[in-house]
């Protein structure tokens, strides 16, 4: 750990390097507070991808989050050099699905659309028909003209989508999950609700069904941010990775945020440190590269997704 003055110096150096190199820093909502403080853009993976598609013209993009998110940015912005400060920051759920899983499902259910959660490797997305986020998964599945859908890799999001849409959703792999969001426990939430009687509980769709049953609101991190902004509540029990609380508290000083589980920490997200961001800019490491053919097929699946929702992809309006 660094002392405050070292962190302050690094932040100053990062600001200088950003200007010199023509770089921007994109930061996921679950990142450490010190990383959120140096962000040019902060958001969930969908928000950040759209920013990259329509607003960012920088030469370098430093992506602070896990590997599949940095890869996604490299897929969408083919002009910038995308840097990931620590390639060992990987999403365990994204690593639960393989190309073989998708190919096997395609063979077993030949005419069934394959919907892939954005939390997956580019090579898996390239083999899929649609790419969704936790914010739009329900609407995309509703809009697809099929009563049966293959969905990977999060089985809890798949179950939620099936429940809301009434469609048959086949999860691939059968037990893909986020190790952080399965940590929420329904009994702990009941206890917290008893302790904070006026509280509301917001949950991410990656949580298990018995946790979501207790939620007053279910949504992605960006949907949670909007919901909290507009709600007349004092105490909010937060059912997602603990990093979101920093942003929620900063934006809503009149409200109190309580983690619904103190162990909901994504250690991979926390691997990005201010020192690594500095090194990333200084040494221009670690470059994220996605082969042209894979990127082309991923973009095609993303465009299919926008079109099934009846909207044009953001980059087509540029
Ligand atoms: S919180 Fe879960 S889904 Fe998100 S990066 Fe961490 S392990 Fe992956």
CSV table of C-alpha atoms and ligand atoms in Angstrom, one decimal:
chain,number,residue,atom,x,y,z
A,1,UNK,CA,0.0,0.0,0.0
A,2,UNK,CA,1.2,3.5,-0.8
A,3,UNK,CA,1.0,6.6,1.4
A,4,UNK,CA,-1.4,9.4,0.5
A,5,UNK,CA,1.3,11.6,-0.9
A,6,UNK,CA,2.6,8.8,-3.2
A,7,UNK,CA,-1.0,8.2,-4.4
A,8,UNK,CA,-1.4,12.0,-5.0
A,9,UNK,CA,1.9,12.1,-7.0
A,10,UNK,CA,0.8,9.1,-9.1
A,11,UNK,CA,-2.6,10.8,-9.8
A,12,UNK,CA,-0.8,13.9,-11.0
A,13,UNK,CA,1.5,11.8,-13.2
A,14,UNK,CA,-1.5,10.0,-14.6
A,15,UNK,CA,-3.1,13.3,-15.5
A,16,UNK,CA,0.1,14.5,-17.2
A,17,UNK,CA,0.5,11.2,-19.2
A,18,UNK,CA,-3.1,11.3,-20.3
A,19,UNK,CA,-2.6,14.7,-21.9
A,20,UNK,CA,0.8,13.8,-23.4
A,21,UNK,CA,-0.4,10.5,-24.9
A,22,UNK,CA,-4.0,11.5,-25.8
A,23,UNK,CA,-5.4,8.9,-23.5
A,24,UNK,CA,-8.7,8.4,-21.7
A,25,UNK,CA,-9.4,6.2,-18.6
A,26,UNK,CA,-12.6,4.1,-18.6
A,27,UNK,CA,-13.6,2.7,-15.2
A,28,UNK,CA,-16.1,0.1,-14.3
A,29,UNK,CA,-18.5,0.8,-11.4
A,30,UNK,CA,-16.9,-2.0,-9.2
A,31,UNK,CA,-13.4,-0.4,-9.3
A,32,UNK,CA,-11.6,0.8,-6.1
A,33,UNK,CA,-12.5,4.4,-5.1
A,34,UNK,CA,-9.0,5.7,-6.0
A,35,UNK,CA,-9.5,4.4,-9.6
A,36,UNK,CA,-13.0,5.8,-9.8
A,37,UNK,CA,-11.5,9.2,-8.9
A,38,UNK,CA,-9.2,9.2,-12.0
A,39,UNK,CA,-11.9,8.1,-14.4
A,40,UNK,CA,-12.8,10.1,-17.5
A,41,UNK,CA,-15.9,7.8,-17.8
A,42,UNK,CA,-17.4,5.5,-15.2
A,43,UNK,CA,-20.2,3.0,-15.7
A,44,UNK,CA,-21.2,-0.5,-16.5
A,45,UNK,CA,-19.9,-2.4,-19.5
A,46,UNK,CA,-22.7,-1.3,-21.8
A,47,UNK,CA,-22.4,2.4,-20.9
A,48,UNK,CA,-18.7,2.2,-21.4
A,49,UNK,CA,-18.9,0.4,-24.7
A,50,UNK,CA,-21.3,3.0,-26.0
A,51,UNK,CA,-19.1,5.9,-24.8
A,52,UNK,CA,-16.2,4.2,-26.7
A,53,UNK,CA,-18.4,3.9,-29.8
A,54,UNK,CA,-19.7,7.4,-30.0
A,55,UNK,CA,-17.7,9.8,-27.9
A,56,UNK,CA,-14.1,8.6,-27.5
A,57,UNK,CA,-11.6,9.7,-30.1
A,58,UNK,CA,-8.4,9.2,-28.1
A,59,UNK,CA,-5.3,7.4,-29.2
A,60,UNK,CA,-5.1,5.3,-26.0
A,61,UNK,CA,-7.9,3.9,-23.9
A,62,UNK,CA,-6.9,2.5,-20.5
A,63,UNK,CA,-9.7,0.2,-19.3
A,64,UNK,CA,-10.0,-0.4,-15.6
A,65,UNK,CA,-12.1,-3.5,-15.1
A,66,UNK,CA,-11.8,-7.2,-15.9
A,67,UNK,CA,-10.4,-8.7,-19.1
A,68,UNK,CA,-13.6,-9.3,-21.1
A,69,UNK,CA,-14.6,-5.7,-20.7
A,70,UNK,CA,-11.3,-4.4,-22.0
A,71,UNK,CA,-11.6,-6.9,-24.9
A,72,UNK,CA,-15.1,-5.6,-25.6
A,73,UNK,CA,-13.7,-2.1,-25.9
A,74,UNK,CA,-11.0,-3.3,-28.3
A,75,UNK,CA,-13.8,-4.9,-30.4
A,76,UNK,CA,-15.8,-1.7,-30.7
A,77,UNK,CA,-13.0,0.8,-31.0
A,78,UNK,CA,-10.7,-0.5,-33.7
A,79,UNK,CA,-8.8,2.8,-33.9
A,80,UNK,CA,-7.6,3.3,-30.4
A,81,UNK,CA,-4.9,1.3,-28.6
A,82,UNK,CA,-6.6,-0.4,-25.7
A,83,UNK,CA,-4.5,-1.0,-22.5
A,84,UNK,CA,-5.5,-3.2,-19.6
A,85,UNK,CA,-3.4,-2.4,-16.5
A,86,UNK,CA,-3.5,-6.0,-15.2
A,87,UNK,CA,-4.4,-8.9,-17.5
A,88,UNK,CA,-4.7,-11.2,-14.5
A,89,UNK,CA,-7.9,-9.3,-13.6
A,90,UNK,CA,-10.2,-11.8,-15.1
A,91,UNK,CA,-13.9,-12.5,-14.6
A,92,UNK,CA,-14.4,-16.1,-13.2
A,93,UNK,CA,-17.9,-16.3,-14.7
A,94,UNK,CA,-16.7,-15.3,-18.2
A,95,UNK,CA,-14.2,-18.1,-17.9
A,96,UNK,CA,-16.9,-20.6,-17.1
A,97,UNK,CA,-18.0,-20.8,-20.8
A,98,UNK,CA,-16.0,-22.1,-23.7
A,99,UNK,CA,-16.3,-22.1,-27.5
A,100,UNK,CA,-17.0,-25.8,-27.2
A,101,UNK,CA,-20.1,-25.2,-25.0
A,102,UNK,CA,-21.6,-22.9,-27.7
A,103,UNK,CA,-20.8,-25.2,-30.6
A,104,UNK,CA,-22.3,-28.2,-28.7
A,105,UNK,CA,-25.5,-26.2,-28.0
A,106,UNK,CA,-25.7,-25.1,-31.6
A,107,UNK,CA,-25.5,-28.7,-32.7
A,108,UNK,CA,-28.0,-30.0,-30.1
A,109,UNK,CA,-30.5,-27.2,-30.7
A,110,UNK,CA,-29.8,-26.2,-34.4
A,111,UNK,CA,-32.5,-23.5,-34.9
A,112,UNK,CA,-32.5,-22.0,-31.4
A,113,UNK,CA,-31.1,-18.5,-31.0
A,114,UNK,CA,-28.0,-18.2,-28.8
A,115,UNK,CA,-28.0,-15.2,-26.5
A,116,UNK,CA,-24.7,-14.4,-24.8
A,117,UNK,CA,-24.2,-12.2,-21.7
A,118,UNK,CA,-21.6,-9.6,-22.3
A,119,UNK,CA,-19.6,-11.3,-19.5
A,120,UNK,CA,-18.0,-13.8,-21.8
A,121,UNK,CA,-14.8,-14.0,-23.9
A,122,UNK,CA,-14.8,-12.4,-27.4
A,123,UNK,CA,-14.3,-15.8,-29.0
A,124,UNK,CA,-17.5,-17.1,-27.4
A,125,UNK,CA,-19.5,-13.9,-28.4
A,126,UNK,CA,-18.3,-14.3,-32.0
A,127,UNK,CA,-20.1,-17.7,-32.1
A,128,UNK,CA,-23.4,-16.2,-30.7
A,129,UNK,CA,-26.4,-14.6,-32.3
A,130,UNK,CA,-27.1,-11.8,-29.7
A,131,UNK,CA,-25.0,-10.1,-27.0
A,132,UNK,CA,-26.9,-8.8,-24.0
A,133,UNK,CA,-26.2,-6.9,-20.8
A,134,UNK,CA,-28.0,-7.4,-17.5
A,135,UNK,CA,-29.8,-4.1,-18.3
A,136,UNK,CA,-31.3,-5.3,-21.6
A,137,UNK,CA,-31.3,-9.1,-21.4
A,138,UNK,CA,-35.1,-9.3,-20.7
A,139,UNK,CA,-36.1,-7.0,-23.5
A,140,UNK,CA,-33.8,-8.7,-26.0
A,141,UNK,CA,-35.1,-12.1,-25.2
A,142,UNK,CA,-38.7,-10.8,-25.3
A,143,UNK,CA,-38.1,-9.3,-28.8
A,144,UNK,CA,-36.5,-12.4,-30.3
A,145,UNK,CA,-39.0,-14.4,-32.4
A,146,UNK,CA,-38.5,-17.8,-30.6
A,147,UNK,CA,-40.0,-19.3,-27.5
A,148,UNK,CA,-36.8,-21.2,-26.7
A,149,UNK,CA,-33.5,-19.4,-26.2
A,150,UNK,CA,-30.0,-20.7,-25.3
A,151,UNK,CA,-28.4,-18.3,-22.8
A,152,UNK,CA,-24.9,-18.2,-21.4
A,153,UNK,CA,-23.0,-18.1,-19.2
A,154,UNK,CA,-24.9,-16.9,-16.1
A,155,UNK,CA,-27.6,-19.3,-15.1
A,156,UNK,CA,-29.2,-16.9,-12.5
A,157,UNK,CA,-29.6,-14.2,-15.1
A,158,UNK,CA,-31.0,-17.0,-17.5
A,159,UNK,CA,-33.5,-18.1,-14.9
A,160,UNK,CA,-34.6,-14.4,-14.3
A,161,UNK,CA,-35.0,-13.8,-18.0
A,162,UNK,CA,-37.1,-17.0,-18.3
A,163,UNK,CA,-39.3,-15.9,-15.4
A,164,UNK,CA,-40.0,-12.5,-16.7
A,165,UNK,CA,-40.4,-13.4,-20.4
A,166,UNK,CA,-42.2,-16.7,-19.9
A,167,UNK,CA,-39.9,-18.3,-22.5
A,168,UNK,CA,-37.9,-21.5,-22.1
A,169,UNK,CA,-34.3,-20.5,-21.5
A,170,UNK,CA,-31.6,-23.2,-21.7
A,171,UNK,CA,-28.5,-22.1,-19.7
A,172,UNK,CA,-25.0,-23.0,-21.1
A,173,UNK,CA,-23.0,-24.1,-19.2
A,174,UNK,CA,-25.6,-25.5,-16.8
A,175,UNK,CA,-24.2,-23.9,-13.7
A,176,UNK,CA,-22.4,-20.7,-14.8
A,177,UNK,CA,-22.5,-18.0,-12.1
A,178,UNK,CA,-20.9,-15.0,-10.7
A,179,UNK,CA,-19.0,-16.1,-7.5
A,180,UNK,CA,-19.6,-12.7,-6.0
A,181,UNK,CA,-23.3,-12.3,-6.6
A,182,UNK,CA,-24.1,-15.8,-5.3
A,183,UNK,CA,-22.7,-14.7,-1.9
A,184,UNK,CA,-25.8,-12.9,-1.0
A,185,UNK,CA,-27.9,-14.8,1.5
A,186,UNK,CA,-31.7,-14.5,1.9
A,187,UNK,CA,-31.5,-14.9,5.7
A,188,UNK,CA,-28.9,-12.1,6.0
A,189,UNK,CA,-31.2,-9.9,4.0
A,190,UNK,CA,-34.2,-10.7,6.2
A,191,UNK,CA,-32.1,-9.7,9.2
A,192,UNK,CA,-31.0,-6.5,7.6
A,193,UNK,CA,-34.6,-5.7,6.7
A,194,UNK,CA,-35.6,-6.2,10.3
A,195,UNK,CA,-32.8,-3.9,11.5
A,196,UNK,CA,-33.5,-1.2,8.9
A,197,UNK,CA,-37.3,-1.3,8.8
A,198,UNK,CA,-37.6,1.6,6.4
A,199,UNK,CA,-35.0,0.2,3.9
A,200,UNK,CA,-35.4,-0.9,0.4
A,201,UNK,CA,-33.4,-3.7,-1.1
A,202,UNK,CA,-31.9,-3.5,-4.6
A,203,UNK,CA,-30.5,-6.6,-6.2
A,204,UNK,CA,-28.5,-7.5,-9.3
A,205,UNK,CA,-30.1,-10.1,-11.6
A,206,UNK,CA,-26.9,-12.2,-11.1
A,207,UNK,CA,-28.1,-12.9,-7.6
A,208,UNK,CA,-29.8,-16.2,-6.8
A,209,UNK,CA,-33.6,-16.5,-7.2
A,210,UNK,CA,-34.3,-16.6,-3.4
A,211,UNK,CA,-32.3,-13.4,-3.0
A,212,UNK,CA,-34.1,-11.7,-5.9
A,213,UNK,CA,-37.4,-12.7,-4.4
A,214,UNK,CA,-36.7,-10.3,-1.5
A,215,UNK,CA,-35.8,-7.4,-3.7
A,216,UNK,CA,-37.8,-4.1,-4.1
A,217,UNK,CA,-35.9,-3.5,-7.3
A,218,UNK,CA,-33.9,-5.7,-9.6
A,219,UNK,CA,-31.5,-4.2,-12.2
A,220,UNK,CA,-28.1,-3.7,-13.6
A,221,UNK,CA,-25.7,-1.3,-11.9
A,222,UNK,CA,-26.7,1.5,-14.2
A,223,UNK,CA,-30.4,0.8,-13.5
A,224,UNK,CA,-29.7,0.8,-9.8
A,225,UNK,CA,-28.0,4.2,-10.0
A,226,UNK,CA,-31.1,5.7,-11.8
A,227,UNK,CA,-33.5,4.0,-9.4
A,228,UNK,CA,-31.7,5.2,-6.3
A,229,UNK,CA,-31.5,8.8,-7.7
A,230,UNK,CA,-35.3,8.9,-8.0
A,231,UNK,CA,-36.4,7.0,-5.0
A,232,UNK,CA,-37.6,8.6,-1.8
A,233,UNK,CA,-35.7,6.3,0.4
A,234,UNK,CA,-33.3,6.8,3.3
A,235,UNK,CA,-31.7,3.4,3.8
A,236,UNK,CA,-30.7,1.3,0.8
A,237,UNK,CA,-29.5,-2.3,1.1
A,238,UNK,CA,-27.2,-2.9,-1.9
A,239,UNK,CA,-27.2,-6.3,-3.5
A,240,UNK,CA,-24.3,-6.0,-5.8
A,241,UNK,CA,-20.5,-5.8,-5.7
A,242,UNK,CA,-19.5,-3.5,-2.9
A,243,UNK,CA,-17.6,-1.0,-5.2
A,244,UNK,CA,-20.9,0.4,-6.4
A,245,UNK,CA,-21.6,1.9,-3.0
A,246,UNK,CA,-18.8,4.4,-3.4
A,247,UNK,CA,-20.5,5.9,-6.4
A,248,UNK,CA,-24.0,5.7,-4.9
A,249,UNK,CA,-22.9,7.4,-1.7
A,250,UNK,CA,-21.0,10.2,-3.6
A,251,UNK,CA,-24.0,10.9,-5.9
A,252,UNK,CA,-26.7,10.6,-3.1
A,253,UNK,CA,-25.2,12.2,0.1
A,254,UNK,CA,-28.7,12.3,1.6
A,255,UNK,CA,-29.1,8.5,1.6
A,256,UNK,CA,-27.4,5.7,3.5
A,257,UNK,CA,-26.1,2.6,1.7
A,258,UNK,CA,-25.6,-0.7,3.4
A,259,UNK,CA,-23.9,-3.6,1.8
A,260,UNK,CA,-26.4,-6.6,1.7
A,261,UNK,CA,-23.3,-8.7,2.2
A,262,UNK,CA,-19.9,-7.5,3.3
A,263,UNK,CA,-18.2,-10.4,1.4
A,264,UNK,CA,-19.6,-9.4,-2.0
A,265,UNK,CA,-16.2,-8.2,-3.2
A,266,UNK,CA,-14.9,-9.0,-6.7
A,267,UNK,CA,-11.2,-9.6,-6.0
A,268,UNK,CA,-10.4,-9.5,-9.7
A,269,UNK,CA,-11.9,-6.0,-10.1
A,270,UNK,CA,-9.8,-4.9,-7.2
A,271,UNK,CA,-6.5,-6.0,-8.8
A,272,UNK,CA,-6.4,-2.7,-10.7
A,273,UNK,CA,-4.5,-0.2,-8.6
A,274,UNK,CA,-3.5,3.4,-9.1
A,275,UNK,CA,0.2,2.3,-9.5
A,276,UNK,CA,-0.8,-0.2,-12.2
A,277,UNK,CA,-2.8,2.5,-14.1
A,278,UNK,CA,0.3,4.7,-14.0
A,279,UNK,CA,2.5,1.9,-15.2
A,280,UNK,CA,0.0,1.1,-17.9
A,281,UNK,CA,0.2,4.7,-19.3
A,282,UNK,CA,3.9,5.1,-18.8
A,283,UNK,CA,5.0,1.8,-20.4
A,284,UNK,CA,1.9,1.4,-22.7
A,285,UNK,CA,1.0,-2.0,-21.3
A,286,UNK,CA,-0.8,-4.3,-21.6
A,287,UNK,CA,-2.2,-4.0,-25.1
A,288,UNK,CA,-5.5,-5.8,-25.7
A,289,UNK,CA,-5.8,-7.2,-29.2
A,290,UNK,CA,-8.7,-9.0,-30.7
A,291,UNK,CA,-8.3,-10.5,-34.2
A,292,UNK,CA,-10.2,-8.7,-37.0
A,293,UNK,CA,-12.4,-11.6,-37.9
A,294,UNK,CA,-13.5,-12.2,-34.3
A,295,UNK,CA,-14.2,-8.5,-33.8
A,296,UNK,CA,-16.2,-8.4,-37.0
A,297,UNK,CA,-18.4,-11.3,-35.8
A,298,UNK,CA,-18.9,-9.9,-32.3
A,299,UNK,CA,-19.9,-6.5,-33.8
A,300,UNK,CA,-22.4,-8.3,-36.0
A,301,UNK,CA,-24.0,-10.0,-33.0
A,302,UNK,CA,-24.1,-6.7,-31.1
A,303,UNK,CA,-25.8,-5.0,-34.2
A,304,UNK,CA,-28.3,-7.9,-34.4
A,305,UNK,CA,-29.1,-7.2,-30.7
A,306,UNK,CA,-29.7,-3.5,-31.3
A,307,UNK,CA,-31.9,-4.2,-34.4
A,308,UNK,CA,-34.0,-6.8,-32.6
A,309,UNK,CA,-34.8,-4.0,-30.1
A,310,UNK,CA,-35.7,-1.7,-33.0
A,311,UNK,CA,-32.8,0.7,-32.6
A,312,UNK,CA,-29.8,1.5,-34.7
A,313,UNK,CA,-26.4,0.7,-33.2
A,314,UNK,CA,-24.9,3.9,-31.7
A,315,UNK,CA,-21.9,3.8,-34.1
A,316,UNK,CA,-24.2,4.0,-37.2
A,317,UNK,CA,-25.4,7.5,-36.1
A,318,UNK,CA,-21.8,8.8,-36.0
B,1,LIG,S1,-18.5,-9.3,-10.1
B,1,LIG,FE1,-18.9,-11.3,-10.9
B,1,LIG,S2,-19.4,-11.0,-13.0
B,1,LIG,FE2,-18.5,-9.1,-12.3
B,1,LIG,S3,-16.3,-9.3,-12.9
B,1,LIG,FE3,-16.5,-10.1,-10.8
B,1,LIG,S4,-16.9,-12.3,-11.0
B,1,LIG,FE4,-17.2,-11.4,-13.0
